[in-house]
Amino acid sequence: MANVDGKSPVGFWASSSERHSILEDVQGIAAGSMLAALGVTLLSSANLLIGGTAGLGFLLRYSAGISFGTAFFLLNLPFYWLAYKRLGLVFTVKTFAAVALTSVLTGILPQLIGIEHIQPLVAALFGGLLIGCAMLILFRHRASLGGFGILALYLQDRFGWRAGFVQLGLDGVVLALSFFVASPLIIVCSILAAVTLNMTLAINHRTDRYIVR
Amino acid sequence: MAEEKQVQRRNLGFYSADPSQHTPVEDVQGMIIGAMTAALGLYLLNQVGLLTSGTAGVAFLLHYKFGLPFGVLFFVVNLPFYYLSFKRLGMAFSVKTFAAIVMVSVITEIEQQFLLIQYLHPLWAALLGGILIGYGLLGLYRHRASLGGIGILAIYLQDRFKIPAGLVQLAFDLCVMLAAFFVVSPETVMWSLLSAVVLNLLLAVNHRSDRYIVVR
């Protein structure tokens, strides 16, 4: 029923406007992960941080010297079980693919692009923007970059805590921890990056406009 | 009257109650995001001397050949098309397109003061550049703007002389790539071709007004 003219759902161009074909999802996830990895590279070139599990990844990188890609991949592992229980197998698999791809790309990007100098303010704007766009693309293809969002949704269901406040609280903790590894200027720029990221998502992520499920 | 005022107020807000309409604030942020993304993509291509399709490709050609600043060239190359755009696609579209092009020109020019790239592999420049420009254009198209140029001419020629717009655009891009052989090395042209293919595939797959349903 989803395919009105009976075309294969694997083609590049799905005949139905309500569903993405598999190839469409693949290109969306690949492009989203590449943008996210580039955003992370810009942020880390200026030693900036951000919210969420990515923020924790940055904290580990700056404090313990663990590579961001490894830290980001490992930090997201505990959340897949919750994602599977709450948001289904397809979402979990896509999220795993996006997180793995982003982790690998952030690992190899420094070999392919060397940033000599980046102004922290510019890093915050472009980094936040790129990760925001990447998450927008991933959300629109029913994937995510894992982490706190899933936990927040779970806690809301289990204990009735508001998901938005849980997420804000967790990001606040990450930010508070960042005072141990970063200077005030870096923290101000990091907040700017987080605001840019979340404003991009808040304004543009609307399921009543991009109607594909 | 009071109701009208309420609607007016809501239309200027961040969040439009009507999914089929963008508010001015939404349009502004969409255009800023689109222009910034596209400008970063063009900047990456510029770093390794790659080209892309359309008027940006022409600007790159002149930039590499004569060493004039890319931002200025991009702005100038697009000037002749505003008249057509105004006649055929309306005032709002032309003004938004003009604003987007000005932003891209300015950002690509000032970016080198804030972001210095030491080395960049041409493959990644081609892929990331194509994806960034592609998503920049996608954002602009969805807010009824563009980065000007050949698309507008192609639509005009289709209406005036019944030449298919897709063919006009393809022919023009082929000319840009052919001309590129005289300016840069064949290897660079190949990377540029890859970048242009990524860009246009991305637009072809994702630009669907039946999915992103905002009317204007």
XYZ file of C-alpha atoms in Angstrom:
429
model
C 0.000 0.000 0.000
C 2.931 2.249 0.675
C 4.070 1.989 -2.913
C 1.241 3.362 -4.935
C 2.508 2.440 -8.381
C 4.126 -0.772 -7.162
C 7.708 0.458 -7.669
C 10.483 -1.086 -5.653
C 11.122 0.666 -2.314
C 14.862 0.202 -2.919
C 15.142 2.733 -5.759
C 16.672 6.175 -5.390
C 13.363 7.842 -5.981
C 10.538 6.442 -3.887
C 7.238 6.830 -5.688
C 5.465 7.437 -2.395
C 5.887 10.789 -0.702
C 5.196 9.280 2.725
C 8.068 6.815 2.908
C 11.800 6.932 2.316
C 13.263 4.143 0.187
C 16.219 2.236 1.651
C 18.689 4.038 -0.623
C 17.224 7.386 0.385
C 17.752 6.481 4.032
C 21.301 5.350 3.279
C 22.237 8.625 1.551
C 20.550 10.618 4.342
C 22.435 8.778 7.087
C 25.748 8.923 5.183
C 25.454 12.656 4.498
C 24.198 13.394 8.036
C 27.118 11.510 9.596
C 29.620 13.295 7.347
C 28.249 16.716 8.299
C 28.257 15.752 11.992
C 31.850 14.529 11.754
C 32.945 17.761 10.058
C 31.138 19.779 12.750
C 32.868 17.780 15.492
C 36.230 18.327 13.768
C 35.646 22.096 13.677
C 34.613 22.152 17.349
C 37.542 20.048 18.490
C 39.997 22.154 16.441
C 39.047 25.086 18.662
C 38.852 22.882 21.799
C 35.138 23.561 22.161
C 32.604 21.343 23.892
C 28.907 20.700 23.402
C 25.961 19.035 25.185
C 24.898 15.411 25.130
C 27.014 12.288 24.789
C 29.154 14.184 22.257
C 29.939 16.647 25.071
C 30.986 13.765 27.325
C 33.131 12.484 24.450
C 34.845 15.882 24.228
C 35.344 15.930 28.026
C 37.076 12.541 27.895
C 39.167 13.686 24.939
C 40.370 16.869 26.607
C 40.842 15.409 30.101
C 42.022 11.834 29.453
C 43.285 12.053 25.868
C 40.961 9.330 24.583
C 40.101 9.875 20.922
C 36.687 11.464 20.413
C 35.488 8.798 18.003
C 36.181 5.948 20.435
C 34.720 7.799 23.415
C 31.597 8.813 21.476
C 31.027 5.265 20.239
C 31.497 3.690 23.704
C 29.408 6.307 25.532
C 26.436 5.632 23.271
C 26.492 1.852 23.774
C 24.372 1.786 26.970
C 21.557 3.639 25.258
C 20.875 1.182 22.424
C 18.985 -1.202 24.704
C 16.661 1.596 25.757
C 16.369 2.713 22.123
C 15.439 -0.814 21.060
C 12.830 -1.160 23.819
C 11.294 2.258 23.300
C 11.830 3.279 19.676
C 12.022 -0.019 17.833
C 14.577 -2.053 15.921
C 14.768 0.064 12.753
C 15.438 3.281 14.665
C 18.082 1.531 16.778
C 19.895 0.039 13.793
C 19.911 3.369 11.935
C 21.109 5.196 15.045
C 23.857 2.641 15.555
C 24.940 3.085 11.926
C 24.943 6.888 12.255
C 26.897 6.840 15.540
C 29.416 4.301 14.195
C 29.909 6.242 10.949
C 30.312 9.546 12.805
C 32.825 7.945 15.197
C 34.892 6.437 12.378
C 34.815 9.637 10.309
C 35.886 11.854 13.217
C 38.724 9.383 13.702
C 40.002 9.614 10.126
C 39.056 13.203 9.246
C 42.167 14.725 10.913
C 44.284 12.791 8.396
C 42.330 14.190 5.475
C 41.727 17.736 6.610
C 44.194 19.702 8.719
C 42.889 22.863 10.342
C 45.754 25.184 11.123
C 43.776 27.864 12.863
C 40.099 28.445 13.650
C 38.575 31.324 15.557
C 36.533 29.840 18.488
C 33.480 31.962 17.645
C 33.506 30.775 14.028
C 34.059 27.188 15.174
C 31.045 27.506 17.495
C 28.776 28.913 14.776
C 29.786 26.521 11.997
C 30.207 23.508 14.291
C 26.834 24.030 15.956
C 25.208 24.656 12.607
C 26.704 21.570 10.963
C 25.818 19.229 13.825
C 22.346 20.810 13.989
C 21.795 20.216 10.260
C 23.209 16.699 10.574
C 20.806 15.843 13.407
C 17.937 17.407 11.469
C 18.723 15.148 8.505
C 19.082 12.087 10.757
C 15.815 12.845 12.591
C 14.042 13.245 9.268
C 15.313 9.794 8.282
C 14.213 8.332 11.633
C 17.671 8.000 13.127
C 19.602 9.997 15.731
C 23.041 10.402 17.234
C 21.973 8.381 20.262
C 22.354 9.248 23.861
C 20.563 11.459 26.309
C 17.424 12.007 24.257
C 16.530 8.344 24.497
C 17.250 8.267 28.248
C 15.141 11.385 28.754
C 12.222 9.809 26.906
C 12.545 6.666 29.023
C 12.693 8.575 32.320
C 9.626 10.569 31.360
C 7.665 7.352 30.829
C 9.041 5.547 33.858
C 9.059 8.275 36.507
C 7.069 11.083 34.881
C 10.052 13.449 34.735
C 9.735 15.972 31.917
C 12.071 14.920 29.079
C 13.059 18.492 28.232
C 14.144 19.216 31.814
C 16.033 15.925 32.115
C 17.956 16.745 28.938
C 18.610 20.291 30.138
C 19.827 18.926 33.489
C 22.158 16.396 31.860
C 23.578 19.034 29.509
C 24.003 21.329 32.529
C 26.054 18.620 34.260
C 28.244 18.169 31.161
C 28.735 21.923 30.995
C 29.543 22.172 34.703
C 32.166 19.448 34.268
C 33.655 21.360 31.349
C 34.718 24.140 33.745
C 37.465 21.749 34.835
C 38.969 21.442 31.355
C 38.236 24.734 29.564
C 38.705 28.484 29.885
C 35.707 30.865 30.228
C 35.996 32.012 26.581
C 35.882 28.401 25.407
C 32.859 27.739 27.608
C 31.004 30.807 26.300
C 31.711 29.684 22.722
C 30.631 26.131 23.610
C 27.323 27.448 24.919
C 26.925 29.421 21.689
C 27.537 26.218 19.710
C 24.945 24.329 21.769
C 22.420 27.155 21.348
C 23.021 27.281 17.563
C 22.605 23.507 17.353
C 19.405 23.399 19.352
C 17.860 26.472 17.710
C 18.482 24.912 14.289
C 16.661 21.803 15.470
C 13.896 23.619 17.359
C 12.944 25.816 14.408
C 13.333 23.319 11.606
C 12.409 19.910 12.979
C 8.689 19.804 12.316
C 6.955 16.604 11.352
C 4.013 18.603 9.994
C 6.289 20.054 7.306
C 8.639 17.266 6.395
C 5.933 14.683 6.308
C 7.818 11.447 5.684
C 7.491 8.880 8.465
C -9.639 42.900 13.629
C -8.226 41.516 16.869
C -8.043 38.106 15.259
C -6.156 39.522 12.297
C -3.662 41.109 14.640
C -3.162 37.809 16.416
C -2.428 36.032 13.145
C -0.055 38.818 12.138
C 1.817 38.515 15.428
C 2.094 34.776 15.081
C 3.411 35.076 11.538
C 6.417 37.019 12.772
C 7.226 34.531 15.534
C 9.685 31.699 15.536
C 6.985 29.129 15.284
C 4.399 29.381 12.559
C 1.112 27.757 13.549
C 0.469 26.970 9.903
C 2.758 24.197 8.635
C 2.292 25.343 5.030
C 3.806 28.794 5.650
C 7.241 29.974 6.772
C 7.353 32.994 9.062
C 9.844 35.754 8.149
C 12.052 34.676 11.072
C 12.032 31.099 9.807
C 12.924 32.284 6.317
C 15.777 34.413 7.659
C 17.307 31.578 9.684
C 16.815 29.163 6.774
C 18.647 31.516 4.424
C 21.458 32.183 6.909
C 21.936 28.441 7.479
C 21.762 27.709 3.735
C 24.208 30.483 2.852
C 26.658 29.544 5.633
C 26.582 25.862 4.687
C 27.047 26.570 0.982
C 29.808 29.101 1.695
C 31.718 26.563 3.798
C 31.399 24.048 0.955
C 32.684 26.560 -1.610
C 35.513 27.467 0.760
C 36.591 23.805 1.019
C 36.516 23.421 -2.789
C 38.526 26.624 -3.150
C 41.177 25.298 -0.753
C 42.177 22.508 -3.148
C 41.392 24.342 -6.366
C 38.241 22.403 -7.304
C 35.308 23.697 -9.316
C 31.606 23.071 -9.160
C 28.625 23.466 -11.475
C 26.639 26.585 -12.352
C 27.632 30.221 -11.908
C 29.846 29.246 -8.967
C 31.796 27.117 -11.465
C 32.243 30.120 -13.769
C 33.369 32.234 -10.805
C 35.893 29.512 -9.832
C 37.203 29.382 -13.434
C 37.817 33.145 -13.478
C 39.218 33.000 -9.953
C 41.800 30.331 -10.799
C 42.611 31.874 -14.217
C 42.983 35.529 -13.219
C 43.376 35.402 -9.438
C 40.487 37.762 -8.726
C 38.708 37.179 -5.391
C 36.070 34.439 -5.632
C 33.422 36.236 -3.560
C 33.479 39.294 -5.831
C 33.383 37.140 -8.979
C 30.489 35.055 -7.682
C 28.528 38.224 -6.951
C 29.288 39.780 -10.362
C 28.644 36.623 -12.410
C 25.160 36.347 -10.919
C 24.160 39.974 -11.606
C 22.767 39.473 -15.145
C 20.277 36.886 -13.942
C 18.331 38.988 -11.469
C 16.351 40.675 -14.251
C 15.133 37.302 -15.556
C 14.529 36.125 -12.037
C 12.466 39.215 -11.251
C 10.395 38.805 -14.423
C 9.829 35.089 -14.078
C 9.989 34.147 -10.404
C 8.818 37.286 -8.661
C 10.099 39.929 -6.330
C 10.340 37.868 -3.109
C 12.367 35.119 -4.784
C 14.746 37.635 -6.403
C 15.320 39.578 -3.189
C 15.950 36.403 -1.173
C 18.286 35.057 -3.845
C 20.173 38.359 -3.897
C 20.517 38.252 -0.077
C 21.730 34.630 -0.169
C 24.319 35.399 -2.865
C 25.590 38.450 -0.977
C 25.965 36.350 2.204
C 27.805 33.565 0.351
C 30.122 36.093 -1.351
C 30.943 37.834 1.919
C 31.395 34.649 3.969
C 33.694 32.980 1.403
C 35.829 36.139 1.341
C 36.156 36.694 5.102
C 36.364 33.008 6.029
C 40.122 32.811 5.414
C 40.672 35.170 8.341
C 38.908 32.827 10.743
C 39.539 29.368 9.347
C 42.920 28.325 8.010
C 43.219 24.894 6.482
C 46.664 23.359 6.405
C 45.971 20.397 4.185
C 42.886 18.829 2.672
C 42.602 15.673 0.597
C 40.889 16.412 -2.762
C 38.528 13.444 -2.300
C 37.222 14.901 0.957
C 37.072 18.395 -0.457
C 34.985 17.010 -3.332
C 32.660 14.939 -1.106
C 32.239 17.412 1.745
C 32.073 20.373 -0.642
C 29.400 18.681 -2.731
C 27.364 17.704 0.338
C 27.672 21.126 1.983
C 26.716 23.075 -1.155
C 23.968 20.535 -1.842
C 22.415 20.971 1.610
C 22.915 24.730 1.458
C 20.967 24.831 -1.811
C 18.348 22.441 -0.432
C 17.788 24.758 2.550
C 17.585 27.793 0.251
C 15.202 26.084 -2.199
C 12.935 25.063 0.654
C 12.766 28.706 1.701
C 12.102 29.791 -1.895
C 15.508 31.251 -2.591
C 18.469 30.028 -4.660
C 22.058 30.821 -5.496
C 21.000 32.341 -8.780
C 22.230 31.905 -12.251
C 21.841 29.130 -14.694
C 18.694 27.544 -13.269
C 16.759 30.732 -13.898
C 18.122 31.029 -17.444
C 17.265 27.377 -18.087
C 13.648 27.882 -17.038
C 13.435 30.963 -19.278
C 14.853 29.135 -22.292
C 12.467 26.261 -21.730
C 9.507 28.632 -21.833
C 10.785 30.760 -24.697
C 12.332 28.192 -27.054
C 10.999 24.867 -25.711
C 14.502 23.610 -24.876
C 14.292 21.271 -21.834
C 15.646 23.055 -18.740
C 17.555 19.990 -17.517
C 19.427 19.760 -20.837
C 20.357 23.449 -20.786
C 21.737 23.124 -17.269
C 23.619 19.922 -18.117
C 25.084 21.474 -21.296
C 26.200 24.545 -19.377
C 27.844 22.486 -16.632
C 29.616 20.363 -19.278
C 30.955 23.573 -20.855
C 32.247 24.711 -17.446
C 33.995 21.371 -16.923
C 35.452 21.421 -20.467
C 36.742 24.934 -19.953
C 38.230 23.758 -16.672
C 40.628 21.486 -18.588
C 42.341 24.641 -19.871
C 42.700 26.150 -16.397
C 43.408 23.304 -13.979
C 44.892 19.800 -14.178
C 42.795 16.868 -15.522
C 42.915 15.263 -12.054
C 41.359 18.350 -10.520
C 38.636 18.311 -13.165
C 37.834 14.700 -12.219
C 37.510 15.590 -8.541
C 35.368 18.572 -9.507
C 33.150 16.321 -11.589
C 32.721 13.998 -8.592
C 31.790 16.967 -6.430
C 29.235 18.227 -8.966
C 27.702 14.741 -9.240
C 27.397 14.453 -5.433
C 25.811 17.894 -5.269
C 23.269 17.244 -8.000
C 22.413 13.704 -6.851
C 21.762 15.049 -3.381
C 19.405 17.687 -4.755
C 17.731 15.226 -7.128
C 17.035 12.741 -4.332
C 16.057 15.181 -1.600
C 14.400 18.181 -3.216
C 10.796 17.042 -3.291
C 7.988 19.486 -2.701
C 5.654 16.583 -1.991
C 7.638 15.862 1.165
C 8.612 19.282 2.407
C 5.182 20.747 2.062
C 5.608 24.474 2.759
C 3.902 26.423 -0.018
C 5.963 29.628 0.005
